[in-house]
Coordinates of C-alpha atoms in Angstrom, one line a residue:
C1 CA -11.1 -2.8 -72.8
I2 CA -10.7 -2.1 -76.5
Q3 CA -7.1 -2.4 -77.4
K4 CA -6.9 -0.7 -80.8
T5 CA -8.5 2.6 -81.8
P6 CA -7.4 5.5 -84.0
K7 CA -5.1 7.8 -82.0
G8 CA -5.6 5.6 -78.9
G9 CA -8.7 7.5 -77.8
V10 CA -10.5 4.5 -76.4
I11 CA -7.4 3.3 -74.7
M12 CA -7.0 6.6 -73.0
L13 CA -10.7 6.6 -72.0
C14 CA -10.3 3.1 -70.6
V15 CA -7.2 4.0 -68.6
R16 CA -9.0 7.1 -67.2
F17 CA -12.0 4.9 -66.3
L18 CA -9.8 2.4 -64.3
L19 CA -8.0 5.3 -62.5
I20 CA -11.4 6.7 -61.5
L21 CA -12.5 3.3 -60.2
N22 CA -9.4 3.1 -58.1
M23 CA -10.0 6.6 -56.7
I24 CA -13.6 5.7 -55.8
Q25 CA -12.4 2.6 -54.1
D26 CA -9.8 4.5 -52.1
I27 CA -12.5 7.0 -51.0
T28 CA -15.3 4.5 -50.2
T29 CA -13.2 1.8 -48.6
P30 CA -12.5 2.6 -44.9
P31 CA -8.9 2.3 -43.8
P32 CA -8.2 -1.0 -42.0
R33 CA -8.9 -0.7 -38.3
H34 CA -6.3 -1.7 -35.8
I35 CA -7.7 -5.1 -34.6
L36 CA -6.9 -5.9 -31.0
P37 CA -5.8 -9.4 -30.2
N38 CA -8.7 -11.6 -29.1
V39 CA -9.7 -11.1 -25.5
D40 CA -11.9 -13.7 -23.9
K41 CA -15.4 -12.2 -24.1
K42 CA -16.3 -14.3 -21.1
T43 CA -14.2 -12.0 -18.9
K44 CA -16.7 -10.1 -16.8
V45 CA -16.2 -6.5 -15.6
A46 CA -18.2 -4.8 -12.9
I47 CA -18.5 -1.0 -13.2
V48 CA -19.2 0.9 -10.0
V49 CA -21.1 4.2 -10.5
P50 CA -22.0 6.2 -7.3
V51 CA -24.9 8.6 -8.1
Y52 CA -26.0 11.6 -6.1
N53 CA -27.9 14.6 -7.6
V54 CA -26.2 14.5 -11.0
A55 CA -29.3 14.5 -13.3
P56 CA -27.8 17.0 -15.8
Y57 CA -24.8 14.8 -16.4
L58 CA -26.0 11.2 -15.8
N59 CA -27.3 10.3 -19.2
E60 CA -24.1 11.3 -20.9
C61 CA -22.1 9.2 -18.4
L62 CA -24.3 6.1 -18.8
D63 CA -24.5 6.5 -22.6
S64 CA -20.6 6.5 -22.7
I65 CA -20.7 3.2 -20.8
L66 CA -23.4 1.8 -23.1
M67 CA -21.2 2.6 -26.1
Q68 CA -18.3 0.5 -24.9
T69 CA -16.8 -1.8 -27.6
Y70 CA -16.3 -4.4 -24.9
T71 CA -19.7 -5.4 -23.9
N72 CA -19.4 -8.1 -21.1
F73 CA -20.0 -5.7 -18.2
T74 CA -22.5 -5.0 -15.5
V75 CA -23.0 -1.5 -14.1
F76 CA -23.8 -1.3 -10.4
A77 CA -25.3 2.2 -10.1
V78 CA -25.8 3.3 -6.5
D79 CA -28.4 6.0 -5.9
D80 CA -27.1 7.5 -2.7
G81 CA -30.4 9.2 -1.7
S82 CA -30.6 11.6 -4.7
T83 CA -33.3 14.3 -4.4
D84 CA -33.3 15.2 -8.1
E85 CA -34.2 13.1 -11.2
S86 CA -31.2 10.9 -10.9
G87 CA -33.1 8.0 -9.5
A88 CA -35.7 8.1 -12.3
I89 CA -33.0 8.2 -14.9
L90 CA -31.4 5.1 -13.4
D91 CA -34.7 3.3 -13.5
E92 CA -35.2 4.1 -17.1
W93 CA -31.7 2.8 -18.0
A94 CA -32.3 -0.4 -16.0
S95 CA -35.6 -1.0 -17.7
K96 CA -33.9 -0.8 -21.1
D97 CA -30.7 -2.8 -20.4
T98 CA -30.4 -5.7 -17.9
R99 CA -26.7 -4.9 -17.5
F100 CA -27.6 -1.8 -15.5
V101 CA -28.3 -2.7 -11.9
V102 CA -29.7 0.0 -9.5
I103 CA -29.0 0.0 -5.8
R104 CA -30.8 2.4 -3.5
Q105 CA -29.7 3.6 -0.1
K106 CA -30.0 6.6 2.2
N107 CA -27.5 9.3 1.6
G108 CA -24.2 8.1 3.1
G109 CA -21.6 9.7 0.8
L110 CA -19.3 8.6 -2.0
S111 CA -17.5 5.9 0.0
A112 CA -20.7 4.3 1.3
A113 CA -22.1 4.2 -2.2
R114 CA -19.1 2.5 -3.7
N115 CA -18.9 0.1 -0.7
A116 CA -22.5 -0.9 -1.3
A117 CA -21.7 -1.9 -4.9
L118 CA -18.5 -3.7 -3.8
D119 CA -20.6 -5.7 -1.3
L120 CA -23.0 -6.9 -4.0
I121 CA -20.2 -7.6 -6.5
E122 CA -18.4 -9.8 -4.0
R123 CA -21.5 -11.7 -3.1
D124 CA -22.0 -12.4 -6.8
G125 CA -18.5 -13.7 -7.1
T126 CA -18.4 -14.0 -10.9
F127 CA -16.5 -10.8 -11.9
E128 CA -12.8 -10.8 -12.8
Y129 CA -12.3 -7.1 -13.0
I130 CA -13.8 -4.0 -11.3
A131 CA -13.8 -0.4 -12.6
F132 CA -15.0 2.8 -11.0
V133 CA -16.7 5.6 -12.9
D134 CA -17.9 8.9 -11.4
S135 CA -21.5 9.7 -12.5
D136 CA -20.6 13.1 -14.0
D137 CA -17.7 11.8 -16.1
K138 CA -17.5 9.9 -19.3
L139 CA -15.6 7.1 -21.0
L140 CA -14.1 6.7 -24.5
P141 CA -15.7 3.7 -26.3
E142 CA -12.4 1.7 -26.0
F143 CA -12.0 2.3 -22.3
L144 CA -13.0 -1.3 -21.3
A145 CA -11.6 -3.0 -24.4
H146 CA -8.1 -1.6 -24.0
F147 CA -8.1 -1.9 -20.3
V148 CA -9.1 -5.6 -20.3
Q149 CA -6.7 -6.4 -23.2
N150 CA -3.8 -4.8 -21.3
A151 CA -4.7 -6.4 -18.0
V152 CA -5.0 -9.9 -19.6
Q153 CA -1.8 -9.6 -21.6
T154 CA 0.3 -8.3 -18.7
Q155 CA -1.5 -10.3 -16.0
A156 CA -1.7 -7.0 -14.0
D157 CA -3.7 -6.8 -10.8
I158 CA -4.0 -3.1 -11.3
T159 CA -3.9 -1.3 -14.6
V160 CA -3.7 2.5 -15.0
C161 CA -4.6 4.7 -17.9
G162 CA -4.4 8.4 -18.7
F163 CA -7.3 10.8 -18.6
F164 CA -8.5 14.1 -20.1
K165 CA -10.4 16.9 -18.6
F166 CA -13.5 18.5 -20.1
N167 CA -16.1 21.1 -19.0
D168 CA -19.7 21.8 -19.8
E169 CA -18.7 24.0 -22.8
G170 CA -17.0 21.0 -24.4
R171 CA -13.5 22.2 -24.0
T172 CA -11.0 19.4 -23.3
K173 CA -7.4 19.3 -22.2
T174 CA -4.8 16.7 -21.3
E175 CA -2.2 17.5 -18.6
G176 CA 1.1 15.9 -17.9
I177 CA 3.4 13.7 -20.0
I178 CA 2.5 10.4 -21.4
Q179 CA 4.9 7.7 -20.3
T180 CA 5.7 4.5 -22.2
A181 CA 3.6 1.4 -21.7
R182 CA 5.1 -0.9 -19.2
T183 CA 4.6 -3.0 -16.0
I184 CA 5.9 -1.5 -12.8
D185 CA 6.6 -2.8 -9.3
Q186 CA 5.0 -1.9 -6.0
E187 CA 7.4 0.8 -5.2
E188 CA 6.8 2.6 -8.5
F189 CA 3.1 2.2 -8.1
V190 CA 3.2 3.9 -4.7
E191 CA 5.0 6.8 -6.4
L192 CA 2.3 6.9 -9.1
I193 CA -0.5 7.0 -6.4
F194 CA 1.0 10.2 -5.0
S195 CA 2.3 11.7 -8.3
M196 CA 5.9 11.7 -7.0
L197 CA 9.5 11.1 -8.3
R198 CA 9.2 9.0 -11.5
W199 CA 5.5 9.8 -11.8
E200 CA 5.5 13.5 -11.1
K201 CA 3.6 15.5 -13.7
T202 CA 2.5 12.4 -15.6
C203 CA -0.9 11.9 -17.2
G204 CA -2.5 9.1 -15.3
A205 CA -0.6 9.6 -12.1
G206 CA -2.6 10.0 -8.9
G207 CA -4.6 8.0 -6.4
M208 CA -8.0 8.3 -8.3
V209 CA -9.7 4.9 -8.6
W210 CA -11.6 5.9 -11.7
E211 CA -8.6 5.7 -14.0
K212 CA -7.7 2.2 -12.9
L213 CA -8.9 -1.4 -13.5
F214 CA -8.6 -3.7 -10.5
T215 CA -8.8 -7.5 -10.5
A216 CA -11.6 -8.5 -8.1
S217 CA -9.1 -10.5 -6.1
S218 CA -6.8 -7.6 -5.5
I219 CA -9.4 -5.5 -3.7
R220 CA -11.5 -8.3 -2.2
S221 CA -12.7 -7.1 1.3
I222 CA -11.0 -3.7 0.9
R223 CA -13.4 -0.9 1.4
F224 CA -13.4 2.9 1.2
P225 CA -13.2 4.8 4.6
S226 CA -16.6 5.8 5.8
N227 CA -15.6 9.1 7.2
R228 CA -16.8 11.8 4.8
D229 CA -14.0 14.2 5.8
V230 CA -11.4 11.9 4.3
L231 CA -10.2 11.8 0.7
E232 CA -10.9 8.1 0.1
D233 CA -9.2 7.1 -3.1
E234 CA -5.5 7.2 -2.1
I235 CA -5.9 4.9 0.9
F236 CA -8.0 2.5 -1.1
C237 CA -5.3 2.3 -3.8
L238 CA -2.5 1.9 -1.2
Q239 CA -4.3 -1.0 0.5
A240 CA -4.8 -2.6 -2.9
A241 CA -1.1 -2.1 -3.6
L242 CA -0.2 -4.1 -0.5
R243 CA -2.0 -7.1 -2.0
A244 CA -1.3 -6.7 -5.7
Q245 CA 1.7 -8.2 -7.5
I246 CA 1.8 -6.7 -11.0
F247 CA 0.9 -3.1 -12.0
S248 CA 0.6 -1.9 -15.6
Y249 CA 0.5 1.6 -17.2
L250 CA -1.5 2.0 -20.3
P251 CA -0.4 5.3 -22.1
E252 CA -3.9 6.2 -23.5
T253 CA -6.3 8.9 -22.3
L254 CA -9.4 6.7 -22.1
Y255 CA -11.3 8.5 -19.2
G256 CA -12.9 11.9 -19.3
Y257 CA -13.0 13.8 -16.0
R258 CA -15.6 16.6 -15.9
Q259 CA -14.4 19.9 -14.3
R260 CA -17.4 21.4 -12.4
P261 CA -17.4 24.6 -10.4
D262 CA -18.8 22.7 -7.4
S263 CA -16.4 19.8 -7.8
I264 CA -14.8 18.4 -4.6
I265 CA -11.3 19.3 -5.8
R266 CA -12.4 23.0 -5.8
N267 CA -14.0 22.7 -2.4
E268 CA -12.4 24.5 0.5
R269 CA -12.6 21.2 2.5
F270 CA -10.3 19.5 0.0
A271 CA -7.0 20.3 1.7
W272 CA -8.4 19.0 5.0
Q273 CA -9.8 15.9 3.4
M274 CA -6.5 15.1 1.7
F275 CA -4.6 15.6 5.0
K276 CA -6.8 13.2 6.9
G277 CA -6.7 10.7 4.1
R278 CA -3.0 10.7 3.9
A279 CA -2.8 10.4 7.7
L280 CA -4.6 7.1 7.2
C281 CA -2.1 6.1 4.5
V282 CA 0.8 6.7 6.9
D283 CA -0.9 4.2 9.3
V284 CA -0.6 1.4 6.7
V285 CA 3.0 1.9 5.6
K286 CA 4.3 -1.0 7.7
G287 CA 3.6 -3.4 4.9
L288 CA 5.6 -1.4 2.4
S289 CA 9.3 -1.1 1.6
D290 CA 11.3 1.6 3.4
R291 CA 11.4 3.6 0.2
S292 CA 7.7 3.4 -0.3
A293 CA 7.0 4.3 3.3
M294 CA 9.1 7.5 2.8
V295 CA 7.1 8.3 -0.3
V296 CA 3.8 8.1 1.7
V297 CA 5.2 10.1 4.6
S298 CA 6.5 12.8 2.2
A299 CA 3.0 13.0 0.5
F300 CA 1.5 13.4 4.0
A301 CA 3.9 16.2 4.8
D302 CA 3.0 17.8 1.5
A303 CA -0.7 17.7 2.5
A304 CA 0.1 19.2 5.9
V305 CA 2.0 22.1 4.3
N306 CA -1.0 22.7 2.0
L307 CA -3.4 22.5 4.8
F308 CA -1.6 25.2 6.8
K309 CA -1.1 27.3 3.6
D310 CA -4.8 27.2 2.6
A311 CA -6.4 27.4 6.0
Q312 CA -8.4 30.5 6.9
S313 CA -7.5 29.9 10.5
L314 CA -4.7 27.8 12.1
P315 CA -5.9 24.2 12.1
V316 CA -5.7 22.3 15.3
V317 CA -3.5 19.4 14.2
D318 CA -0.9 17.5 16.2
L319 CA 2.0 16.7 13.9
K320 CA 4.4 15.6 16.5
P321 CA 3.8 11.8 16.0
Y322 CA 4.8 12.2 12.4
K323 CA 7.9 14.5 12.9
A324 CA 10.5 11.8 12.9
L325 CA 9.2 10.1 9.8
V326 CA 8.9 13.4 7.9
L327 CA 12.4 14.4 8.8
E328 CA 13.7 11.0 7.7
A329 CA 12.0 11.3 4.3
A330 CA 13.4 14.8 3.9
K331 CA 16.9 13.7 4.7
K332 CA 16.6 11.0 2.0
G333 CA 15.5 13.6 -0.5
I334 CA 12.0 12.0 -0.9
V335 CA 9.9 15.2 -1.0
T336 CA 7.6 16.6 -3.6
S337 CA 8.7 19.6 -5.6
E338 CA 5.7 21.5 -4.4
M339 CA 6.6 20.9 -0.8
K340 CA 10.1 22.2 -1.5
T341 CA 8.7 25.3 -3.1
V342 CA 6.2 26.1 -0.4
A343 CA 8.7 25.3 2.4
E344 CA 11.3 27.6 0.9
K345 CA 8.8 30.4 0.6
E346 CA 7.9 29.9 4.2
G347 CA 11.6 30.1 5.2
L348 CA 11.8 26.6 6.6
D349 CA 15.2 25.0 7.5
P350 CA 17.0 24.2 4.2
D351 CA 18.4 21.0 5.9
V352 CA 14.8 19.7 6.2
I353 CA 13.8 20.3 2.5
R354 CA 17.1 19.4 0.8

């Protein structure tokens, strides 16, 4: 720059020019991105996607998988006897990207579709982690990258993230509190599965498999129940908990759950399916601590209360085999707040719900 001019005009012009250059650099240079610690890109992830008559949503789901920043994955998409264009959509994706593997079978339900993928994944034997994605949902681009990073760093057998809900109009919402990142033990993970005690009203709590990343070894030979009248995710997670050692909570909403008018959670059969699923959970509590067993039993009692509350006619259910366990859980104060509220409204014995 020129150093000497009458009245400093050129100096001022030079200073202004340098200021403008700095402003342009600030605008055009993107802010530094948060760089994740290196994760071994050789770590292979299998993604299980059961598909049945979801043509309007399937491309959005698969596109969100394709956009993952962590790319060492294989999608095992199971066409469970779709009668719409879902099968053709899967074929198109498989023709464009070898990471998309299509499995076809007669319609057998959600569990059968997931189990078919698990069978193929286990026969392959090269995958370290397994994730589940429902074919009408979607992932944020960092879903796999952050999941794998957390799992590797914490050496967790099962990692859990938060999720957000969205609908066809594009509205989104996140429910529940976000807890701090941490590893938890088996007892606390059982509470998380049933959204109880320390995990009540928490974003990410629940037995859904699609918000979790499992090591392949932690779920080897575990399968979803074949009975279509059973809510299958909780029992699957509970069986995995019996084998897993380390559990990790990742406080990020990385999974998008689509709310549809015909969703199973809005279906009238939902209360019955949950009751039967939790009855299966009670059957496997012998491998858990006494406290965890009481959590499972309390969740079962909660499902029973909801079943009778929502039923159009009185269900034919024999609860006598579970009475002693339910009373013991109640006496220890291990009951859900919803169960307390419903029981109080129904005028049940205060000694049972205290």
